[in-house]
Coordinates of C-alpha atoms in Angstrom, one line a residue:
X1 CA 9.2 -3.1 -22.3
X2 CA 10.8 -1.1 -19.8
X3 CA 12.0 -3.0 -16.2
X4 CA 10.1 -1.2 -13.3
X5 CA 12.0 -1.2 -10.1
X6 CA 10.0 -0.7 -6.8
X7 CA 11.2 0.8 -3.8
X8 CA 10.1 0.3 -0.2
X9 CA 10.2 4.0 1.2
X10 CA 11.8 4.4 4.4
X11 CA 13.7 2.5 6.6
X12 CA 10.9 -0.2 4.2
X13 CA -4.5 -12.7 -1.6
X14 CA -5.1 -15.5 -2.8
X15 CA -6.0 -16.0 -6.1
X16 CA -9.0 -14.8 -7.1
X17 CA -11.8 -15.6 -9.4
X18 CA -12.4 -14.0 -12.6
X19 CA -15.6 -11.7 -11.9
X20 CA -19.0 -11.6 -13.3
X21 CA -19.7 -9.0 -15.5
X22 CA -23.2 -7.5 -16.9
X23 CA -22.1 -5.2 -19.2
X24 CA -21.3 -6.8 -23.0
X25 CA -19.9 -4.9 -25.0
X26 CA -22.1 -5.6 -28.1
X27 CA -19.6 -6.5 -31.3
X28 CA -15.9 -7.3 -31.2
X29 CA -14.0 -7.5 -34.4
X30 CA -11.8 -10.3 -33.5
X31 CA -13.1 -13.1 -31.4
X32 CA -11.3 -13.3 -28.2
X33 CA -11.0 -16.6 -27.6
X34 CA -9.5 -17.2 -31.5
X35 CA -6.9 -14.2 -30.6
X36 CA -5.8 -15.9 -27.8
X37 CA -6.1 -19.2 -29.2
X38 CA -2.9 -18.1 -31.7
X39 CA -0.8 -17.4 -28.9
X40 CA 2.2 -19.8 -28.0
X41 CA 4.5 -19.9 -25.1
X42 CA 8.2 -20.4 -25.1
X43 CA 9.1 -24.2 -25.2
X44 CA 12.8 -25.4 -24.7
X45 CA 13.9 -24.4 -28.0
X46 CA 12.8 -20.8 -27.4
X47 CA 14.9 -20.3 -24.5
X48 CA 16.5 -17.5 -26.2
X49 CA 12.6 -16.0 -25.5
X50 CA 13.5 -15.2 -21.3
X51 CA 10.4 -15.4 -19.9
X52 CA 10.0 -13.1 -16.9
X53 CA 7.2 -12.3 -14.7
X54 CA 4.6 -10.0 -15.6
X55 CA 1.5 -8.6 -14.2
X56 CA -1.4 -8.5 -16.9
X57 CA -4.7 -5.9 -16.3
X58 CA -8.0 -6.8 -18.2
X59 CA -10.4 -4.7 -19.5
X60 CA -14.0 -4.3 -17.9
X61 CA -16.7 -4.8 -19.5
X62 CA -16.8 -8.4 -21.8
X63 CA -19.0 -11.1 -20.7
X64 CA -18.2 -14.1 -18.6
X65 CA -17.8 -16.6 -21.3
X66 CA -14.6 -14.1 -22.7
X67 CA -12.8 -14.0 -19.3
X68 CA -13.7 -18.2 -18.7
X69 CA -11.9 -18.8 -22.2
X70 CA -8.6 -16.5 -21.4
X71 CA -8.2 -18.0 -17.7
X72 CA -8.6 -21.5 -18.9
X73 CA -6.2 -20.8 -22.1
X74 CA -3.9 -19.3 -19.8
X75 CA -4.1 -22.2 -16.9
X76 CA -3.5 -24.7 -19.8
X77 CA -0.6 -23.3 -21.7
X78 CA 1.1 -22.3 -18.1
X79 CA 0.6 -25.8 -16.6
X80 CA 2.7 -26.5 -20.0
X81 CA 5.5 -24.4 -19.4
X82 CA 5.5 -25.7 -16.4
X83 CA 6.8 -29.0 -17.8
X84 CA 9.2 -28.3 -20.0
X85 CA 12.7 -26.3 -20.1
X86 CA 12.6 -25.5 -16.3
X87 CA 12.8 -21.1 -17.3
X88 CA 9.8 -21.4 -14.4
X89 CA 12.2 -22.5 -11.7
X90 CA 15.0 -20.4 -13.3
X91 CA 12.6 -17.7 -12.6
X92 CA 11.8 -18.6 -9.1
X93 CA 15.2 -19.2 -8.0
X94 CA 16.2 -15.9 -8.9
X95 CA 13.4 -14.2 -6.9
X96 CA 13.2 -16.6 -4.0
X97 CA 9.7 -16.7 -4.1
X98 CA 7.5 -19.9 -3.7
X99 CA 4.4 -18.9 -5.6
X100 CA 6.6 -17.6 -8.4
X101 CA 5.8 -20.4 -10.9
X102 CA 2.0 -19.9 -10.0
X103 CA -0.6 -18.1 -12.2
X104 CA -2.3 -16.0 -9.7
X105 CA -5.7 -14.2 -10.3
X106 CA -6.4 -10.9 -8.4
X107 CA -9.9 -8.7 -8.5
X108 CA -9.8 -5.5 -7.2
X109 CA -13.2 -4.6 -8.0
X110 CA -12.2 -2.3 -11.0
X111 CA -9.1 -3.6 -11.3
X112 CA -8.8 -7.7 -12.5
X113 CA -6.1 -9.6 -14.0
X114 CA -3.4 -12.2 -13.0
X115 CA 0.3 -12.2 -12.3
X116 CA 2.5 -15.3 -14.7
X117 CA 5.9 -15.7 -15.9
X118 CA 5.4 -15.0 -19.8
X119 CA 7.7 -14.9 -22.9
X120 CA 8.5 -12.0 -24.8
X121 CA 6.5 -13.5 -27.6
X122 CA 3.5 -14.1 -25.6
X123 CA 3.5 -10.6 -24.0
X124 CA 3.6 -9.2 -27.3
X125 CA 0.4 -11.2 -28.3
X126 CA -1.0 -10.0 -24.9
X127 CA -0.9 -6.0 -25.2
X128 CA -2.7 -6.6 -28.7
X129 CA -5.3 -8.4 -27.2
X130 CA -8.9 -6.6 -26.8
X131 CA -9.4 -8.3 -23.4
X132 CA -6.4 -6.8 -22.1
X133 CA -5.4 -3.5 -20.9
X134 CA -1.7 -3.4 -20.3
X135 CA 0.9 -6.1 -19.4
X136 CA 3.4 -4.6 -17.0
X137 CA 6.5 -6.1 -16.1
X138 CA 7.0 -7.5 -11.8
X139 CA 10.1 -6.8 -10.3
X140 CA 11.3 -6.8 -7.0
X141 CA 10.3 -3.8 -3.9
X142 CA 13.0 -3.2 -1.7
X143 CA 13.9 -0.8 1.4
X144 CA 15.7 2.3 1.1
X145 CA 16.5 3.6 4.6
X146 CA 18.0 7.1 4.8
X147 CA 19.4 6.9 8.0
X148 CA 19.4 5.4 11.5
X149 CA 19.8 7.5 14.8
X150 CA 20.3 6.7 18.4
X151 CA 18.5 9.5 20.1
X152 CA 15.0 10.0 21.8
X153 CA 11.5 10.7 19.5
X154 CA 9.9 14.1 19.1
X155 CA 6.9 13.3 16.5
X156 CA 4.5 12.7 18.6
X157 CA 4.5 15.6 20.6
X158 CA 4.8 17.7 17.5
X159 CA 1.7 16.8 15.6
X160 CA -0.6 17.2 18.7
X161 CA 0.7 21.0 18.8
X162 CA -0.5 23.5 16.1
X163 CA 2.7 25.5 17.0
X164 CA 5.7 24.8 19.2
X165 CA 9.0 26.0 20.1
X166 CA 11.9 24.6 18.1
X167 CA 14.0 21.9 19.8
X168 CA 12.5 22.8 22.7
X169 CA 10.2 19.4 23.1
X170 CA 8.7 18.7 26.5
X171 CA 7.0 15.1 25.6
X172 CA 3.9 16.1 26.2
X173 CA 1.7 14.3 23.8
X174 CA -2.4 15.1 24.0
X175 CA -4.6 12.3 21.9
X176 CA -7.9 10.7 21.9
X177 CA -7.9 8.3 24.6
X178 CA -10.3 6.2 22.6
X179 CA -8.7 7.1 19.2
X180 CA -8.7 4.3 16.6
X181 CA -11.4 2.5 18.5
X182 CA -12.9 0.4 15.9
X183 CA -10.6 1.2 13.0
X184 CA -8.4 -1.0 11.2
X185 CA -4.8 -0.4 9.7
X186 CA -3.5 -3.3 7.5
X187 CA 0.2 -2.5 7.5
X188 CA 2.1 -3.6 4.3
X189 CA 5.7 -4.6 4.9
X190 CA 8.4 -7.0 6.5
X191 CA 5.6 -8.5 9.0
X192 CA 4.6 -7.0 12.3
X193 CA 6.1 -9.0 15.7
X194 CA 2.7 -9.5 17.1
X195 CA 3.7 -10.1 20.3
X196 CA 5.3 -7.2 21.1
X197 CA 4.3 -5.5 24.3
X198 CA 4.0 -2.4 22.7
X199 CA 0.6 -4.0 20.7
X200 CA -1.4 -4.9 23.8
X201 CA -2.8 -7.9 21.7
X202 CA -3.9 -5.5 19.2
X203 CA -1.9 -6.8 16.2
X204 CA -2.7 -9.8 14.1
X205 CA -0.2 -11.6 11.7
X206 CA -3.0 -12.5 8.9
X207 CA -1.2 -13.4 6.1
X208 CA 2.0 -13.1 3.8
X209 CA 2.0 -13.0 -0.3
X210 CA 4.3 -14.5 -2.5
X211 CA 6.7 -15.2 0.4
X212 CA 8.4 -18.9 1.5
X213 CA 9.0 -17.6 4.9
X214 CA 6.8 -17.3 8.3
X215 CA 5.2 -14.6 9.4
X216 CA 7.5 -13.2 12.1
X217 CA 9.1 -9.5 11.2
X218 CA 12.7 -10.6 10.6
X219 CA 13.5 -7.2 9.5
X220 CA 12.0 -4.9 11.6
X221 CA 11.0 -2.3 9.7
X222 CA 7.2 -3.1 9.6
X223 CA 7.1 -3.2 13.8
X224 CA 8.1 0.2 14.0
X225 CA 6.2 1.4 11.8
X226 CA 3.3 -0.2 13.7
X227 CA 4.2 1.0 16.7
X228 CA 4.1 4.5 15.1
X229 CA 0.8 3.7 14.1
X230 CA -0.4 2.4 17.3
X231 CA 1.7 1.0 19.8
X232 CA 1.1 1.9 23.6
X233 CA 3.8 4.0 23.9
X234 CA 5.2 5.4 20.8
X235 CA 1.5 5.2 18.8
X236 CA -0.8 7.7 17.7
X237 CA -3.9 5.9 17.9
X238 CA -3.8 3.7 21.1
X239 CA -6.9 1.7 20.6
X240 CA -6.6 1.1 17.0
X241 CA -6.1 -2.5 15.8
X242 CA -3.3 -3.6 13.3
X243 CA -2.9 -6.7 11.0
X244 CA 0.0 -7.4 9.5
X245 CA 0.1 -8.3 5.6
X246 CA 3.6 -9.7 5.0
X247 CA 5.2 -8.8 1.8
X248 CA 8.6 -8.1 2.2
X249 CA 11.3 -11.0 3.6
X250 CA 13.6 -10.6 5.7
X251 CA 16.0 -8.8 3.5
X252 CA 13.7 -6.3 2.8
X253 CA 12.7 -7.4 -0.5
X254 CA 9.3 -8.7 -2.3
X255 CA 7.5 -8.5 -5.7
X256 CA 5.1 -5.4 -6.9
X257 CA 2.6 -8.3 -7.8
X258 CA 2.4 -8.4 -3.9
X259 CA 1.2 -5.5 -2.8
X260 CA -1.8 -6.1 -5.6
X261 CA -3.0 -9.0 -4.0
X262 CA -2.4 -7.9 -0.2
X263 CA -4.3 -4.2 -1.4
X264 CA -7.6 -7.3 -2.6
X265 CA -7.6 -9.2 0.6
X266 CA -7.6 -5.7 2.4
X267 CA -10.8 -4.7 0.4
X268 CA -12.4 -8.2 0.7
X269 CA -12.1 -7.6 4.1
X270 CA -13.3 -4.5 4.5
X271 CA -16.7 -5.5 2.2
X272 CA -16.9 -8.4 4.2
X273 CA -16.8 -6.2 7.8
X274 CA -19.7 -4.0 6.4
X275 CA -21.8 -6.9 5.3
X276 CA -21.5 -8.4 8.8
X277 CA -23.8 -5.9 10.3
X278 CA -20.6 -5.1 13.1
X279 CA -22.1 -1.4 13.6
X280 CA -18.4 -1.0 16.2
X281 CA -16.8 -1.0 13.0
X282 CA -15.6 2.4 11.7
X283 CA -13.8 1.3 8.6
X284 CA -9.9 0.5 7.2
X285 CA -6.7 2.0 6.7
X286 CA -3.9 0.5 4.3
X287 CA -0.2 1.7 5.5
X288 CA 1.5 1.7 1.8
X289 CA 5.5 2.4 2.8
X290 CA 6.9 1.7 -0.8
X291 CA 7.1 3.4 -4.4
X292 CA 8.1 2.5 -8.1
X293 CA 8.8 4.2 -11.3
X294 CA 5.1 5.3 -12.7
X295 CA 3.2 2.1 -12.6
X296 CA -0.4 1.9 -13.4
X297 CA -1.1 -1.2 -11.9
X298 CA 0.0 0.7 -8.7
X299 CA -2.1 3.6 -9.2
X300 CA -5.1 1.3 -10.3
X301 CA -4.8 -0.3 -7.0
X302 CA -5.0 2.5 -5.0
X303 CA -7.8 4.0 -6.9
X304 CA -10.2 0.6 -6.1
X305 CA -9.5 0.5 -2.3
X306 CA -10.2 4.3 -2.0
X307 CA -13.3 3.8 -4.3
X308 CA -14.3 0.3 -2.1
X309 CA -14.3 2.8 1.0
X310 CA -10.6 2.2 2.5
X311 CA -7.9 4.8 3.3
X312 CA -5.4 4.5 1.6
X313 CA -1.7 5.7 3.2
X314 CA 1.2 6.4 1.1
X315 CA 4.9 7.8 2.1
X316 CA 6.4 9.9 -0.8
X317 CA 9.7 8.5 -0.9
X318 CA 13.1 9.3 -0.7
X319 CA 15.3 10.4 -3.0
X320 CA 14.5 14.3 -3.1
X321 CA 12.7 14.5 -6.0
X322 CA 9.2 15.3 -7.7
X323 CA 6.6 12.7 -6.0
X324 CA 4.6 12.7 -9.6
X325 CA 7.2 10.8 -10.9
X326 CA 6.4 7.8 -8.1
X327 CA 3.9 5.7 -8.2
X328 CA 1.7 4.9 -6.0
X329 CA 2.4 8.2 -4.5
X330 CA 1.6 10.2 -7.4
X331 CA -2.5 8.7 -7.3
X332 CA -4.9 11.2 -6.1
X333 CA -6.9 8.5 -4.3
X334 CA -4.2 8.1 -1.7
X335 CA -2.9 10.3 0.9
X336 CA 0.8 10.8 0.3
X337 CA 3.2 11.9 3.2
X338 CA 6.4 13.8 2.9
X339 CA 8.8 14.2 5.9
X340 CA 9.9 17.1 8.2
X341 CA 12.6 16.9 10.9
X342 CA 12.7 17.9 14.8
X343 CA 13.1 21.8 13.8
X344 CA 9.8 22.2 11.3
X345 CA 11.9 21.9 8.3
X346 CA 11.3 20.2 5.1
X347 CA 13.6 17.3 5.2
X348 CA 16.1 17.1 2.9
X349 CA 15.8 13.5 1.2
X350 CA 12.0 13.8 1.1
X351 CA 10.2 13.6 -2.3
X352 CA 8.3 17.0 -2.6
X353 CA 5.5 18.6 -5.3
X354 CA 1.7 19.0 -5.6
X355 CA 1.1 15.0 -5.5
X356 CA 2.2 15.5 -1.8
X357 CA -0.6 16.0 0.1
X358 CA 0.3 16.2 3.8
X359 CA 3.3 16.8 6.3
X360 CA 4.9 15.0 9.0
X361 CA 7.6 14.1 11.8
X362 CA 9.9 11.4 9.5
X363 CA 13.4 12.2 11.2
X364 CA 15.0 10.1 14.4
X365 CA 11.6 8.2 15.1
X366 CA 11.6 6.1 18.3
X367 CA 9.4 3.7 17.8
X368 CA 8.8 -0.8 18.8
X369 CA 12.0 -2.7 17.5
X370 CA 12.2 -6.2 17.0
X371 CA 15.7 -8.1 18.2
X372 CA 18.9 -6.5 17.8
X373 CA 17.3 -3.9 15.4
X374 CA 17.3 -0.2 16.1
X375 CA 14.6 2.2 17.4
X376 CA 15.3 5.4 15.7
X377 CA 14.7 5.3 12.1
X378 CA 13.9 7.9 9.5
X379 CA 12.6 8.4 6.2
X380 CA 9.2 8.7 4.4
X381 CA 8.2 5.9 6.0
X382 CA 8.0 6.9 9.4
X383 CA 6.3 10.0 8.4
X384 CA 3.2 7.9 6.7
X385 CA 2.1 6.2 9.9
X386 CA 1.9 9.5 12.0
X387 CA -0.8 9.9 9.2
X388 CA -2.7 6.4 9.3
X389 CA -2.8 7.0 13.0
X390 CA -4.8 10.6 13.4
X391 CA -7.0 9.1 10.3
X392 CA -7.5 6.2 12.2
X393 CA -8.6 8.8 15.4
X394 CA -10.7 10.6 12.9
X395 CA -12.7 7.4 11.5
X396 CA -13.4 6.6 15.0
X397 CA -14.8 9.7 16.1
X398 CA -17.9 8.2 13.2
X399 CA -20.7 7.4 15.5
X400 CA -21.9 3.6 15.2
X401 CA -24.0 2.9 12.0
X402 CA -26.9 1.9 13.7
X403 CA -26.9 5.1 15.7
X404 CA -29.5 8.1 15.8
X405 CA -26.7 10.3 14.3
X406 CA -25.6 8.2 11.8
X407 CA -26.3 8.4 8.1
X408 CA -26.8 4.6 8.1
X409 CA -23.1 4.8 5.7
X410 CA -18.9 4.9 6.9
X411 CA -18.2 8.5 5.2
X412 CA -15.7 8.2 2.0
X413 CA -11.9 7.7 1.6
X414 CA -11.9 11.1 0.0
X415 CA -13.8 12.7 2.6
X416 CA -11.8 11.1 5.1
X417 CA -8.9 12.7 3.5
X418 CA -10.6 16.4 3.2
X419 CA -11.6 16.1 6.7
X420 CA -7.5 15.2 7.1
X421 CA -6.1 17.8 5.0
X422 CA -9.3 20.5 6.6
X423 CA -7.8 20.4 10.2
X424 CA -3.5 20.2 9.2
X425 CA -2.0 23.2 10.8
X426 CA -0.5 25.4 7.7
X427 CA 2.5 27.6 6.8
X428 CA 4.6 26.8 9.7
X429 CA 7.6 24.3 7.9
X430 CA 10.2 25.8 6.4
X431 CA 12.4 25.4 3.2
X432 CA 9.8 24.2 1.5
X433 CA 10.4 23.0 -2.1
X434 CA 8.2 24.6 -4.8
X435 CA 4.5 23.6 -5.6
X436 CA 5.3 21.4 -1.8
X437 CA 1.6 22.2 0.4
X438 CA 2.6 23.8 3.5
X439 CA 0.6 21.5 5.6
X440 CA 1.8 19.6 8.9
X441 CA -0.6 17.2 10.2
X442 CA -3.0 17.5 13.2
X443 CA -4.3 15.3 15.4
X444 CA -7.1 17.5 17.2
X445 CA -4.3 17.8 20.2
X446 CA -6.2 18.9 23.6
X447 CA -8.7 20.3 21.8
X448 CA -9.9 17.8 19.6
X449 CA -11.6 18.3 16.0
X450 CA -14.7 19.9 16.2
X451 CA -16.9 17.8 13.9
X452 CA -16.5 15.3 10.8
X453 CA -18.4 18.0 9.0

C-alpha cells in the first residue's frame, strides 16, 4: 500500500460504538465471522511483518451480529499484540502519541470503522474481507507555512467591499453586528488559547485526539486562525462562538486518524444541539486547515458532516498545484478556499482548479498570536477562516426554529454553500489559473445580503 502523507495547509472522539443497522443484506458467500476468524496478527517471530497504523472503513449494510463479531475479534487479537514483541510501543514512540497502541472505533453516521496498528499480513486479509471497504494507511499531518510577514492586515476590509482600489486600504471594515450569533465553528488544529482577549469568553478548549499534551495552543497557528474567524478585533463574525478540537502538538504535527474522530464528536454535537430543543441555535461550522494525497477516508468524512447538516471549511493548500489532487479539498461536500493577496491577485503558492470553490484574503494576515509567535501569517489557511466567518454570519441571519418564519428545519450544508457562492463578488482577481472560479468572497458589507433565499 502506498504511505499517505498529510499536510496541515497554511501557516497549520472518543471511541465509538459499532452502530445498529437494519438493513441485512440477505446471503453472503463467506461467513464473516469464519473470514475473520482465519486472520492472525504478527507475533515476535513475525517482526519482519512491521506493523503500522492503519485506518480501516466498513461497509454499511450487514446486521449487528456481523459488526459484534469483527470488533470483538479485533479487541481480542489487539489486546494480544499488545503483549507480546513490543512493535505497539515501537509504533507509539515513533509517533509520540498516547492512544497509539489503542483500537479506536469511530461512526460518522455513513462512515464507521476503527483506527489499529496492523501487520502487513493482517491488512492483506482485511481489504479481502466483505465487511470491509478499504484499509488505508495513518500517517502524520503537519504545517506547511508559506511565509510570515510583519506588516498590518488588509482582509478584512477587502471582503466587506464588492470592489476597492488596489493598495489603497482605509480599514474600514462593515459587518453584521450580530453576525455569528448562535453559530458554532469547531476549529481543527494546534489548540486555540482560550483566554485570549481577543475571544471575549467565546472560545472553549473541548477536547484534543490522539494527543499526550494539554490543551493550550503551543503553536499558535490555530489562535490566529480563530481570531480570523472571530476574534474582536481581527474576526469576521464577532458574536460567533469557537471550540477548539486539538489535533496537532506543539510541533505542528498529528495523525489523519485524528481529524476522523474530531469530524464525529463535531457531528455528535451538532445532533445532540438539535435534539435539545435550543431554538438560539443556528447550526455548525468545521474549520478544516489541512490536506493529504487523495484519501477517501478524508473525503468520506467530509461528505457525513455536510450530509449530518454541518459546514464544512476546507483551505486548498499550498503548493500551486491542481486542488483535485488533495484530499479533503477535492470533496464537493466541503467548501474549499484558495488565496488572493492585498492587490486582487491570485496568489502564487495557492492550489487552484474547479474543486476550488471560493476566494479569499490569505496574504500578511494580522490576526490573535499566542507568546512569542507572530501575527502576520499567510497561506491557505488564513484564507479558509475569512470563509467560516461570513458562513457563520449567513447561518445566523436563520430566524429561530420555533419562529413564525421558520420552516421548523436549519437549511442544508449545501445550501449554505449556494447561498455562499450566490452572493461572492465575481471577475475581479487577477492571474487566475485555468478552470480557477473567479469568485472573491462577500460578507453582505453595508448592505447586507438580501435574503437566504
Amino acid at each position: 500500500m502506498r504511505v499517505v502523507i498529510v499536510t496541515i495547509w497554511a501557516t497549520i472522539c472518543g471511541a465509538a460504538v459499532i452502530p445498529e443497522l437494519h438493513n441485512a443484506i440477505a446471503s453472503i458467500s463467506t461467513p464473516i465471522l469464519n473470514t475473520v476468524g482465519s486472520l492472525k496478527l504478527a507475533s515476535s517471530e513475525e517482526i519482519d511483518d512491521k506493523p503500522l497504523k492503519y485506518i480501516v472503513v466498513l461497509k454499511n449494510g450487514y446486521i449487528d451480529a456481523d459488526y459484534d463479531s469483527h470488533q470483538d475479534w479485533l479487541e481480542k487479537r489487539h489486546s494480544s499484540l499488545q503483549k507480546r514483541s513490543g512493535a505497539l510501543e515501537t509504533i507509539k514512540n515513533k509517533f509520540k502519541l498516547a492512544r497509539d497502541t489503542q483500537v479506536q472505533f469511530f461512526n460518522l453516521d455513513s462512515v464507521k470503522g476503527y483506527t489499529a496498528i496492523l501487520s502487513n499480513s493482517l491488512v492483506k486479509a482485511l481489504e479481502s474481507n466483505p465487511l470491509v471497504e478499504f484499509v488505508e494507511k495513518d500517517e502524520q499531518i503537519h504545517l506547511s507555512k508559506v511565509a510570515t510577514q510583519n506588516y498590518a492586515p488588509w482582509g478584512l476590509e477587502r471582503i466587506s467591499h464588492r470592489k476597492i482600489q488596489r493598495q489603497l486600504y482605509m480599514g474600514r471594515f462593515f459587518y453584521d453586528a450580530d453576525g455569528g450569533k448562535g453559530v458554532t465553528v469547531f476549529v481543527l488544529d494546534s489548540g486555540i488559547d482560550s483566554h485570549h482577549p481577543e475571544f471575549e469568553g467565546r472560545v472553549t478548549a473541548s477536547r484534543q485526539f490522539g494527543l499526550s499534551a494539554s490543551l493550550n495552543d503551543n503553536n499558535g497557528h490555530g489562535t490566529h486562525v480563530a481570531g480570523t474567524i472571530g476574534g474582536r478585533t481581527y474576526g469576521v463574525a464577532k458574536c460567533v462562538n469557537i471550540e477548539s478540537l486539538k489535533v496537532l502538538g506543539s510541533s505542528g504535527t498529528g495523525m489523519k486518524s485524528s481529524i476522523l474522530m474530531a469530524i464525529e464528536y463535531v457531528i455528535k454535537s451538532h445532533k445532540r444541539r438539535l435534539r435539545s430543543g435550543d431554538t438560539s441555535y443556528k447550526g455548525s461550522i468545521i474549520n478544516l486547515s489541512l490536506g493529504s494525497l487523495p484519501s477517501n477516508a478524508m473525503d468520506r468524512a467530509v461528505k457525513a458532516a455536510s450530509e449530518a447538516g454541518v459546514v464544512v471549511v476546507i483551505s486548498a493548500g499550498n503548493e500551486g498545484e491542481d486542488a483535485c489532487k488533495i484530499s479533503p479539498s477535492r470533496s464537493e461536500f466541503g467548501i474549499t478556499v484558495g488565496a488572493t493577496d492585498y492587490d486582487d491577485t491570485f496568489a502564487s503558492f495557492s492550489n487552484y482548479g474547479r474543486c476550488v470553490d471560493v476566494l479569499a484574503p490569505g496574504v500578511a494576515i494580522q490576526s490573535a498570536s499566542t507568546r512569542n509567535k507572530p501575527p502576520v501569517l499567510t497561506g491557505t489557511s488564513m484564507a479558509a477562516p475569512h470563509v467560516a466567518g461570513v458562513v457563520a454570519t449567513i447561518m445566523s441571519m436563520q430566524p429561530p426554529i420555533n419562529s413564525e418564519y421558520s420552516s421548523g428545519e436549519l437549511l442544508s450544508a449545501q445550501d449554505i454553500k449556494r447561498k455562499l457562492l450566490k452572493y461572492t463578488t465575481k471577475n475581479v482577481i487577477r492571474n487566475l489559473p485555468q478552470n480557477t472560479p473567479n469568485k472573491m468572497v462577500y460578507n453582505g458589507g453595508s448592505m447586507g445580503f438580501k435574503s437566504l433565499d
